[in-house]
Coordinates of N, CA and C and ligand atoms in Angstrom, one line a residue:
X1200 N 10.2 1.3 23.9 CA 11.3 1.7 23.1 C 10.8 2.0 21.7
X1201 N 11.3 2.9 20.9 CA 10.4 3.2 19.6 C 11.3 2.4 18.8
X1202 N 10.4 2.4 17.6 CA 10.4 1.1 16.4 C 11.9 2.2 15.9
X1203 N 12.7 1.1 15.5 CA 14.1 1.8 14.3 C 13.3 1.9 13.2
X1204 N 14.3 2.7 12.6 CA 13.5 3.4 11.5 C 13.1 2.0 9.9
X1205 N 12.4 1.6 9.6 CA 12.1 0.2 8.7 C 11.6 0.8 7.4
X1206 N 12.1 0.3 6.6 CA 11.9 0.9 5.4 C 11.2 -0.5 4.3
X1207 N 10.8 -0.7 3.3 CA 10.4 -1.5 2.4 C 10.0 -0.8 0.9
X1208 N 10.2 -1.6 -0.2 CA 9.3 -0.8 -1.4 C 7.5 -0.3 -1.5
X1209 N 7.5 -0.2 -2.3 CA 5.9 0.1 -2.2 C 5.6 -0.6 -2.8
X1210 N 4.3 -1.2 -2.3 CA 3.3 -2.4 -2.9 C 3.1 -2.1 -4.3
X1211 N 3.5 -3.2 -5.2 CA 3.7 -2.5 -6.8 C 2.3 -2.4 -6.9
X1212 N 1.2 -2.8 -6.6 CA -0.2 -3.0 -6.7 C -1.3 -1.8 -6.4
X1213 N -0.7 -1.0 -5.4 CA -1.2 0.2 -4.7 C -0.7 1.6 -5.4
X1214 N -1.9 2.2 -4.5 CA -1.7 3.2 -5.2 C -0.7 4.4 -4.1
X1215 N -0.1 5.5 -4.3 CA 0.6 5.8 -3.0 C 0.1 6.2 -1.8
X1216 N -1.2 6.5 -2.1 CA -2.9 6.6 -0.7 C -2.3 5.4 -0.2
X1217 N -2.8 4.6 -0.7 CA -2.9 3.4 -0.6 C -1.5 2.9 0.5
X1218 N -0.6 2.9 -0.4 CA 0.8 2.7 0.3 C 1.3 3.0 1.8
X1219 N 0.6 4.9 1.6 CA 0.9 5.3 3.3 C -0.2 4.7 4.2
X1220 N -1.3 4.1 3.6 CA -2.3 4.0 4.6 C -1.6 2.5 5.0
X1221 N -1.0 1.9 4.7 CA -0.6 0.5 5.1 C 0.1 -0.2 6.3
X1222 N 1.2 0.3 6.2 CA 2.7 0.3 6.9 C 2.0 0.5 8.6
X1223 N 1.8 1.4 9.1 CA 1.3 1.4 11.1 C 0.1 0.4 11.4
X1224 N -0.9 1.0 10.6 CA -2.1 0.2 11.1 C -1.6 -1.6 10.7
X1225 N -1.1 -2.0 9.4 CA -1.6 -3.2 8.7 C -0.5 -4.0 9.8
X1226 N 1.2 -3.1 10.4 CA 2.1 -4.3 10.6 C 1.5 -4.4 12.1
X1227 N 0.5 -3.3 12.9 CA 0.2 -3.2 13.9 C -0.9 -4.7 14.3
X1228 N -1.4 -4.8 13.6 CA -2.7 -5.6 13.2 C -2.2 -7.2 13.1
X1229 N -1.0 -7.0 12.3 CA 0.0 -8.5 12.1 C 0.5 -8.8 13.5
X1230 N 1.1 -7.9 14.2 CA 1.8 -7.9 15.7 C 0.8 -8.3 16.6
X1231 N -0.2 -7.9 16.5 CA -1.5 -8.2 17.9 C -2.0 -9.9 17.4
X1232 N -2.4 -9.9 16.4 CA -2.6 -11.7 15.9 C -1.2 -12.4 16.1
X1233 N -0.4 -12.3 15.2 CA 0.7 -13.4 15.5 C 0.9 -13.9 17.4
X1234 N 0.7 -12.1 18.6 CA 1.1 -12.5 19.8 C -0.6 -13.1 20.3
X1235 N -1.1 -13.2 19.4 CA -2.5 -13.8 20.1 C -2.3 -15.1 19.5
X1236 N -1.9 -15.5 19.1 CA -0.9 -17.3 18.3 C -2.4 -17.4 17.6
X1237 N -3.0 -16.5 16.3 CA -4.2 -17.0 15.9 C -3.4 -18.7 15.0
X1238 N -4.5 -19.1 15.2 CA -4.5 -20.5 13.9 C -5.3 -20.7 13.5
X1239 N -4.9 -22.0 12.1 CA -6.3 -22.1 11.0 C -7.3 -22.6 12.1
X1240 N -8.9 -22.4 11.7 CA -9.5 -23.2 12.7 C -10.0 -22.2 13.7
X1241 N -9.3 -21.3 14.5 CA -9.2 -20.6 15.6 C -10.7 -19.4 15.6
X1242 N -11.9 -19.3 16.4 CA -12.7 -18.8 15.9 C -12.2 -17.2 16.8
X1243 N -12.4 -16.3 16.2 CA -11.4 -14.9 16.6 C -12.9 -13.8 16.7
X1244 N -12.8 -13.3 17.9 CA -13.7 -11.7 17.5 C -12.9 -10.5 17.4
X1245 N -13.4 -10.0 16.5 CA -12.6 -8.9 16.4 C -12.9 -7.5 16.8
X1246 N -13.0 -6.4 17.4 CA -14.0 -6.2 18.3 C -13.3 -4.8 17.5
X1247 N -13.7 -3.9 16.4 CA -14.1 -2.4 15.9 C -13.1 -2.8 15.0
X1248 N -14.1 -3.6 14.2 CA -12.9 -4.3 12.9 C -13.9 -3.5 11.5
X1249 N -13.9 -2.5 11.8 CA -14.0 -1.3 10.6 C -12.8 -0.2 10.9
X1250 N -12.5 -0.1 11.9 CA -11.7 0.8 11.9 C -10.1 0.2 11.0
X1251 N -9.1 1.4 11.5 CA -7.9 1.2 10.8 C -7.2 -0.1 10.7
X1252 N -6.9 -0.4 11.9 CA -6.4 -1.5 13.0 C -7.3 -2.6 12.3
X1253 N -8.9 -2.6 13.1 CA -9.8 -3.8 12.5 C -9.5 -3.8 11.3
X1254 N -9.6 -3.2 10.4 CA -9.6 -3.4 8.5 C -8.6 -4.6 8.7
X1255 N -7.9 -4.0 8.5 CA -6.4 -5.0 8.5 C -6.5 -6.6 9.3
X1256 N -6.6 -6.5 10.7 CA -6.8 -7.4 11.3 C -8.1 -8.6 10.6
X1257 N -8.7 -8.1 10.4 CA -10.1 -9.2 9.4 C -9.5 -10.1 8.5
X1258 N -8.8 -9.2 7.6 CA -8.1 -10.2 6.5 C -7.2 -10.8 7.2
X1259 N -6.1 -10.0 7.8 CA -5.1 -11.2 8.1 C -5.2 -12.4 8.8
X1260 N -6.6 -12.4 10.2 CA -6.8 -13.3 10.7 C -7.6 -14.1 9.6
X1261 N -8.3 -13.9 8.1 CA -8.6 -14.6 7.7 C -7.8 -15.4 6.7
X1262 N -6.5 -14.5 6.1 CA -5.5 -15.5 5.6 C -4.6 -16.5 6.6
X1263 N -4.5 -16.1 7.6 CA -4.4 -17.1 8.6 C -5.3 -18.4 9.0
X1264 N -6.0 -18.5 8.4 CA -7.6 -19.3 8.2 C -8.3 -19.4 9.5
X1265 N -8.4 -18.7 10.6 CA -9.3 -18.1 11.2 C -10.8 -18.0 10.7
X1266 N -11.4 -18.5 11.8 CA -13.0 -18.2 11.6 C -13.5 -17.0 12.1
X1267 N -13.5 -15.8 11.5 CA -13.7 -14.6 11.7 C -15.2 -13.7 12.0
X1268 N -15.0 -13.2 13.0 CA -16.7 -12.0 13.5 C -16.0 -11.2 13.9
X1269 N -16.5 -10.1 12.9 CA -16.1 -8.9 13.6 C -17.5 -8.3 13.5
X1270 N -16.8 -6.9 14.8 CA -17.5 -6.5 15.6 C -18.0 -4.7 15.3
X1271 N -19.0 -4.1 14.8 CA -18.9 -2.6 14.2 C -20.0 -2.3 13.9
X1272 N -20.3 -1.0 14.0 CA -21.5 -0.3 13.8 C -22.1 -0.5 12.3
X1273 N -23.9 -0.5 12.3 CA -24.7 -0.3 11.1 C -23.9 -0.3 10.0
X1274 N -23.9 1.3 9.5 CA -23.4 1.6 8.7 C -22.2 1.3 8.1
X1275 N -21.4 0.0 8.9 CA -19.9 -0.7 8.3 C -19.9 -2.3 8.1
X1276 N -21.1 -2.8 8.5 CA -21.7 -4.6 8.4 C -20.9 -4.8 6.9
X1277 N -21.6 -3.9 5.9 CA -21.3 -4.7 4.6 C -19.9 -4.6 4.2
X1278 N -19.1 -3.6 4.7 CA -17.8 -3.5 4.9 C -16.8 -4.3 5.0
X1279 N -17.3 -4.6 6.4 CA -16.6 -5.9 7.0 C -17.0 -7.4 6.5
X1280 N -18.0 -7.5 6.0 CA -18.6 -8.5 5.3 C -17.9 -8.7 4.1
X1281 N -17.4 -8.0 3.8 CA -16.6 -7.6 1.8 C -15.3 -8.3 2.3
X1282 N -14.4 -7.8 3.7 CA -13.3 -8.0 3.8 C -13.0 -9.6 3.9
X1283 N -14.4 -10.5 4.0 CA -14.0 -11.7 4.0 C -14.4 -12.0 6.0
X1284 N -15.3 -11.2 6.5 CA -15.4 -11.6 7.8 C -16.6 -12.6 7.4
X1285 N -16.4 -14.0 8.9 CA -17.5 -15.1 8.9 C -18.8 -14.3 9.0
X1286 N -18.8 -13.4 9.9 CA -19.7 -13.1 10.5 C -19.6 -11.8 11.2
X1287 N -20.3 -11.0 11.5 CA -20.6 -9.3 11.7 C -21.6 -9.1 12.8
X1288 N -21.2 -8.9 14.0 CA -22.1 -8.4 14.8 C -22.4 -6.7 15.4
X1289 N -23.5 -6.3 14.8 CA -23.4 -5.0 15.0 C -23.7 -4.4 16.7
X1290 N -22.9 -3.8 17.1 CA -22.3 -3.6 18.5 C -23.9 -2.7 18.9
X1291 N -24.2 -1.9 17.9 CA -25.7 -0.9 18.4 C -26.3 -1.5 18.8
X1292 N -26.7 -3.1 18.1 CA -27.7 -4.1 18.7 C -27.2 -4.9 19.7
X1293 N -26.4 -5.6 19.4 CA -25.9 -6.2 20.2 C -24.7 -6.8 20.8
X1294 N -24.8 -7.1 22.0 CA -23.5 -7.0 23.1 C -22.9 -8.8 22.5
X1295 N -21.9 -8.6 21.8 CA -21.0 -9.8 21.2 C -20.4 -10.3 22.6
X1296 N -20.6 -10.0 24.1 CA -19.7 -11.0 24.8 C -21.0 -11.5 25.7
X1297 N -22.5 -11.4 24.7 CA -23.5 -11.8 25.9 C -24.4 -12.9 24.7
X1298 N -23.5 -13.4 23.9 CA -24.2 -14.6 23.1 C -23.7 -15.5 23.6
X1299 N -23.9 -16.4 23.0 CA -24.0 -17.8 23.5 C -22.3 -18.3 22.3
X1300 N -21.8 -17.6 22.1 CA -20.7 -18.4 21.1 C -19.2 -17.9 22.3
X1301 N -18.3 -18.4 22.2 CA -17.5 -19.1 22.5 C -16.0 -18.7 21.6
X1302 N -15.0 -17.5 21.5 CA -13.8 -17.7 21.1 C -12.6 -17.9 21.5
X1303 N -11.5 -18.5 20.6 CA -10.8 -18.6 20.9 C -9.6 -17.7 21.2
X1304 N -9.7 -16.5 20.8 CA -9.3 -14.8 20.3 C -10.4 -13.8 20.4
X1305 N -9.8 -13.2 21.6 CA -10.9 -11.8 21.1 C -9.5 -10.7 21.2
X1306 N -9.8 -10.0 20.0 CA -8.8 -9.0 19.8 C -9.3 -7.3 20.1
X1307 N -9.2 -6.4 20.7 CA -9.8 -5.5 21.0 C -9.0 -4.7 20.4
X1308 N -9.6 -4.1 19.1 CA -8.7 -3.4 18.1 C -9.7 -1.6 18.5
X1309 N -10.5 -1.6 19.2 CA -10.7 -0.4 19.4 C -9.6 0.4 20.9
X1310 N -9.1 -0.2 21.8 CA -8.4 -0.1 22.7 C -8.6 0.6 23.8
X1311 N -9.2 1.9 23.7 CA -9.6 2.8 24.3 C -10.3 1.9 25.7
X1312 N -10.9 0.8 25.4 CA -11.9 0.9 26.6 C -11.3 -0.5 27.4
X1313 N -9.8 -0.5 26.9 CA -8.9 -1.6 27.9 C -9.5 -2.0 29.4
X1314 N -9.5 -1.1 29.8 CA -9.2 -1.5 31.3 C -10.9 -1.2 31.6
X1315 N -11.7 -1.1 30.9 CA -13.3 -0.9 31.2 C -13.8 -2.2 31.1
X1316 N -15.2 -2.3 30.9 CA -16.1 -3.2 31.2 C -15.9 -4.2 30.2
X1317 N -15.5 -3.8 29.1 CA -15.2 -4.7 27.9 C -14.3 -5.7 28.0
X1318 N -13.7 -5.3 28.5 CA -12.3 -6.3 28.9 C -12.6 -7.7 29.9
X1319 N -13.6 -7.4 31.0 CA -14.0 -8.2 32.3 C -14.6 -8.9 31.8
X1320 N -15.7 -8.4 30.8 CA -17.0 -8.9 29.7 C -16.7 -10.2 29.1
X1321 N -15.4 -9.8 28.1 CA -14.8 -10.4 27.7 C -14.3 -12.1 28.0
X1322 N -14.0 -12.1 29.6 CA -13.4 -13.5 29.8 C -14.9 -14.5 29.2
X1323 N -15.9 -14.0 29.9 CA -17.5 -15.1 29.7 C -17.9 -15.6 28.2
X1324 N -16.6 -14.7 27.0 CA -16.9 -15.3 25.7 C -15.6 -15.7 25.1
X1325 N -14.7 -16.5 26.3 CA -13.6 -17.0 25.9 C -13.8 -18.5 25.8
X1326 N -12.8 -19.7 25.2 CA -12.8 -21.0 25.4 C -12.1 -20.8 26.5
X1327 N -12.1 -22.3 26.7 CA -11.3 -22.6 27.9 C -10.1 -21.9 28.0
X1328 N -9.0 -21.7 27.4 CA -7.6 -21.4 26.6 C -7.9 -20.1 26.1
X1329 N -8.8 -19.5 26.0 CA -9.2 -18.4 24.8 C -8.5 -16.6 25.6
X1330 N -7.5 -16.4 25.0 CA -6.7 -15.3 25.2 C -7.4 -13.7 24.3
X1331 N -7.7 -12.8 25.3 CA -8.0 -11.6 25.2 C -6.8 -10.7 24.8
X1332 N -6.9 -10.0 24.2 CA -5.4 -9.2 23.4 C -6.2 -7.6 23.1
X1333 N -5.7 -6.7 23.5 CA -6.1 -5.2 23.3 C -4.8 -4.9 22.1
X1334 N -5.2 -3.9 21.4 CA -4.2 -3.0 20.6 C -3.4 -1.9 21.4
X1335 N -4.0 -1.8 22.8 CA -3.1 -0.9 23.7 C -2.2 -1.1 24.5
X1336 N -2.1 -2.8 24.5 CA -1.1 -3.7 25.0 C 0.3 -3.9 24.6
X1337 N 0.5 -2.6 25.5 CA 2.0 -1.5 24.7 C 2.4 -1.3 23.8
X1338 N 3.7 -1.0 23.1 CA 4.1 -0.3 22.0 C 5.0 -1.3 21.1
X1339 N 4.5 -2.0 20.4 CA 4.9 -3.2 19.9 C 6.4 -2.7 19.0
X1340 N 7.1 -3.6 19.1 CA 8.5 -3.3 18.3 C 8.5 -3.5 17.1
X1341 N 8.1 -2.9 15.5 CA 7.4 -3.8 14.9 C 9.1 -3.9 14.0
X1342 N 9.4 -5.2 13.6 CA 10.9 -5.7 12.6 C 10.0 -5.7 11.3
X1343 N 11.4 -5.3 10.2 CA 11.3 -5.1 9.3 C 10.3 -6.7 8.0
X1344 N 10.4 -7.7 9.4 CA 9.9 -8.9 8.6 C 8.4 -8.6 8.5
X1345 N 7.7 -8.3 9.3 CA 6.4 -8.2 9.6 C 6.0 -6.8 8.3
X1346 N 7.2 -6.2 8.1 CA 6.7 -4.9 6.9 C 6.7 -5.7 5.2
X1347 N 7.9 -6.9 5.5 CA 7.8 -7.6 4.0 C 6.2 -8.5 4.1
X1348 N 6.6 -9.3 4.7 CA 5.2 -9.6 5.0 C 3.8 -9.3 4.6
X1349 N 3.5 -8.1 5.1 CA 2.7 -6.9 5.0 C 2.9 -6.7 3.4
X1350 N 3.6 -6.6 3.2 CA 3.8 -6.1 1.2 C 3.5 -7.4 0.3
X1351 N 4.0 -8.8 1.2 CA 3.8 -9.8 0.1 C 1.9 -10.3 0.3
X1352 N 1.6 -9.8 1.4 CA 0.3 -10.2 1.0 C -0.8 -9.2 0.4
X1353 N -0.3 -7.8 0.4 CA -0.9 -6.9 -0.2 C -1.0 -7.0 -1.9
X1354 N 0.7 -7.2 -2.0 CA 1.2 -7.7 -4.0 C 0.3 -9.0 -4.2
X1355 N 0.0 -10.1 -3.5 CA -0.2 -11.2 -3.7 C -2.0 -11.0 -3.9
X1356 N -2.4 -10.1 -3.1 CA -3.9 -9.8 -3.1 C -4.7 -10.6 -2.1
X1357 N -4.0 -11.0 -0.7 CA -4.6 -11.2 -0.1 C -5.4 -10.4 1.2
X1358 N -4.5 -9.5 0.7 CA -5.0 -7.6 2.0 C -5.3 -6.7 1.3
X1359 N -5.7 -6.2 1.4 CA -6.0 -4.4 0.8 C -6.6 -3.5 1.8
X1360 N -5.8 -2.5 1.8 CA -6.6 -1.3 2.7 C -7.1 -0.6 2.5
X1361 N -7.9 -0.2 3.5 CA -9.5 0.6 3.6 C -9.2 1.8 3.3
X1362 N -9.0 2.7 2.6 CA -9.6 4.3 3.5 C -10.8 4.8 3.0
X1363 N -11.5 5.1 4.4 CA -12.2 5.2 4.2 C -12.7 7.0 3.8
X1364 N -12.1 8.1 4.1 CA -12.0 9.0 3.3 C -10.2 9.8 3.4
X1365 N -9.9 10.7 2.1 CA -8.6 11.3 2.2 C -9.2 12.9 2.2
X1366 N -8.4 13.7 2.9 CA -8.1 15.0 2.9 C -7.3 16.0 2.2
X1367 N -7.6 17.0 1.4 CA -6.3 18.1 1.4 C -5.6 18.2 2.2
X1368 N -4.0 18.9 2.6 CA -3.1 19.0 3.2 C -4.4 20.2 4.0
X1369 N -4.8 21.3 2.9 CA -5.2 22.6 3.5 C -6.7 22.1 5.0
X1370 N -7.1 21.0 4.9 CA -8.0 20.5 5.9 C -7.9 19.3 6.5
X1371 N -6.8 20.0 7.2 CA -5.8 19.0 8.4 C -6.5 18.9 9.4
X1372 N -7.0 20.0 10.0 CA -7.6 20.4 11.0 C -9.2 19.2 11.2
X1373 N -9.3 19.5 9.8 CA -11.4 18.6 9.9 C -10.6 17.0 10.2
X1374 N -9.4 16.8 9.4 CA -9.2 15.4 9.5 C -8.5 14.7 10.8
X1375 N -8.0 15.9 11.7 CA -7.9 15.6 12.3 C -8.8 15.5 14.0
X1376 N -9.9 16.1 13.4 CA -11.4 16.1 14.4 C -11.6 14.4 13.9
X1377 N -11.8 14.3 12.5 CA -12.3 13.5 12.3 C -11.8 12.0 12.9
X1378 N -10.2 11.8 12.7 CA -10.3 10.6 13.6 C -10.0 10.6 15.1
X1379 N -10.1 12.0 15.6 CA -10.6 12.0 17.2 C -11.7 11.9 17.6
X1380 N -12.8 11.4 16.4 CA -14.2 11.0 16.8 C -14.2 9.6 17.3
X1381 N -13.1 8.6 16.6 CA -13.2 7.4 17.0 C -14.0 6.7 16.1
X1382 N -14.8 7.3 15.2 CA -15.7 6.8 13.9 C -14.8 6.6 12.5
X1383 N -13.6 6.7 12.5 CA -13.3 6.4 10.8 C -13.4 5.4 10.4
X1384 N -13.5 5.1 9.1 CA -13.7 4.3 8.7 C -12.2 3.3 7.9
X1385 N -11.4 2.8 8.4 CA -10.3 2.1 8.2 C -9.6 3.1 7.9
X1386 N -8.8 3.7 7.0 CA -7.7 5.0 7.6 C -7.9 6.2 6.4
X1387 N -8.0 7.1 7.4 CA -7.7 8.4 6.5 C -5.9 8.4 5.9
X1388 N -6.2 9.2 5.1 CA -4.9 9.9 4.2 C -4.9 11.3 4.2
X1389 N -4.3 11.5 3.8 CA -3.4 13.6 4.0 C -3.2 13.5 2.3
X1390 N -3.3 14.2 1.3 CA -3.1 14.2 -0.4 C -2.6 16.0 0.3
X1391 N -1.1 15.6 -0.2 CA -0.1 17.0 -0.6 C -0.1 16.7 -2.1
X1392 N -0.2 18.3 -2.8 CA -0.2 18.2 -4.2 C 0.9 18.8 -4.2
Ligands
LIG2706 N1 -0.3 -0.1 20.8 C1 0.2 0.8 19.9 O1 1.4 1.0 19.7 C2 -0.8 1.6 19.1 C3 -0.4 2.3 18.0 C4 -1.4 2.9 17.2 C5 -2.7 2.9 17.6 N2 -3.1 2.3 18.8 C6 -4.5 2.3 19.2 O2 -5.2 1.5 18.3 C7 -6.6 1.9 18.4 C8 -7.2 1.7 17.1 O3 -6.7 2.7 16.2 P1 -7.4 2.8 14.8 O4 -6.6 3.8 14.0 O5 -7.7 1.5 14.2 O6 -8.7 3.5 15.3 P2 -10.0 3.9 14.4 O7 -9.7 3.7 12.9 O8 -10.5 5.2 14.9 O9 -11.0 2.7 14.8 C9 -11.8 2.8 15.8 C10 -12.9 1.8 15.5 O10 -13.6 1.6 16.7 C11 -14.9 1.4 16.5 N3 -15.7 1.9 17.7 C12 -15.8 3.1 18.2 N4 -16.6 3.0 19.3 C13 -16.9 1.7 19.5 C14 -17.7 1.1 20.4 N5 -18.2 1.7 21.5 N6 -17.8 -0.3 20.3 C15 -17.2 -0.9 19.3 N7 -16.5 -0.4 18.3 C16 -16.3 1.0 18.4 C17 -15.2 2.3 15.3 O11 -16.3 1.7 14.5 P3 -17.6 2.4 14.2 O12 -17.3 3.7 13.5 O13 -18.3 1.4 13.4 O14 -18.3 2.7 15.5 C18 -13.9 2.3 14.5 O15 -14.0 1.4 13.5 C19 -6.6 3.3 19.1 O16 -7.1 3.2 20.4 C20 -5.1 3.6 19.2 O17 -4.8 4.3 20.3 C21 -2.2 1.6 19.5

């Protein structure tokens, strides 16, 4: 069923980039942790926590006091590192469900590879209790509480979002190759002048 239409102010703190980049990915990111019941304590992987989805999810599982690894290529460690993650394992090197650590949350914020090898991988780096959660694990209903939410920890400065680059209106087209690469870097923006 699609989300009713939810409205809130803009984060007095942000800028309006900023603002539109918030609202889908950040309440999306709130919806997948609260149904994965993260808690303080809870050691969580976050599995392509550079992207849009991940950006968001890092912090929140860390204002939730989560013990946080996320999961992302070379070129985004220090990224994810900045957002307040425990720990960073880079996926080029190495396979995060073939260490020897143990979570209680693995969140698969890249989604795409649900029903693939990642997912099966996945049980061998669970606790006993430890619940697997994809972001493609349908079409979440998101209420307007989860958008205040979303604003009071943005105003408060405990979230901020990524983008990682914005486009002209006139180069829609490159931006939209660009996040059909599956490489962005937490969320593009569209700038209409
Ligand atoms: N359920 C819903 O209602 C709903 C709504 C919207 C979106 N979604 C889904 O949410 C997903 C994430 O959206 P998004 O905007 O966050 O995507 P995104 O910004 O494109 O993020 C994808 C992330 O995945 C990482 N990645 C790519 N290949 C990887 C691999 N082989 N192993 C590990 N990480 C890899 C990328 O990191 P690197 O660049 O470092 O490789 C990137 O940070 C999409 O699949 C989308 O379909 C679901």
């Amino acid at each position: 069923m699609p989300n009713d239409c939810i409205i809130a102010l803009k984060p007095s703190n942000l800028t309006y980039d900023e603002a539109a980049a918030s609202p889908t990915r950040g309440t999306l990111a709130l919806y997948f942790l609260k149904n994965g019941n993260v808690q303080r304590g809870h050691k969580i992987l976050i599995y392509g926590a550079s992207g849009g989805v991940g950006t968001f999810a890092v912090q929140i599982a860390k204002h939730f006091g989560a013990n946080v690894t996320g999961v992302c290529s070379t070129s985004n460690l220090e990224l994810v590192k900045s957002l307040g993650a425990d720990k960073v394992i880079d996926y080029t090197k190495d396979d995060p469900t073939k260490s020897t650590e143990h979570y209680d949350l693995i969140f698969d914020a890249v989604g795409k590879r649900k029903s693939s090898e990642f997912k099966s991988q996945c049980k061998k780096a669970l606790t006993e209790n430890g619940k697997y959660i994809s972001v493609d694990d349908g079409t979440p209903k998101i209420g307007i509480d989860s958008l205040l939410l979303l604003k009071e920890l943005i105003e408060t400065g405990k979230i901020k979002p990524v983008i990682g680059k914005s486009y002209p209106l006139d180069q829609i087209v490159e931006a939209h190759k660009h996040v059909d690469s599956g490489h962005k870097t937490g969320n593009l923006t569209i700038t209409i002048k």
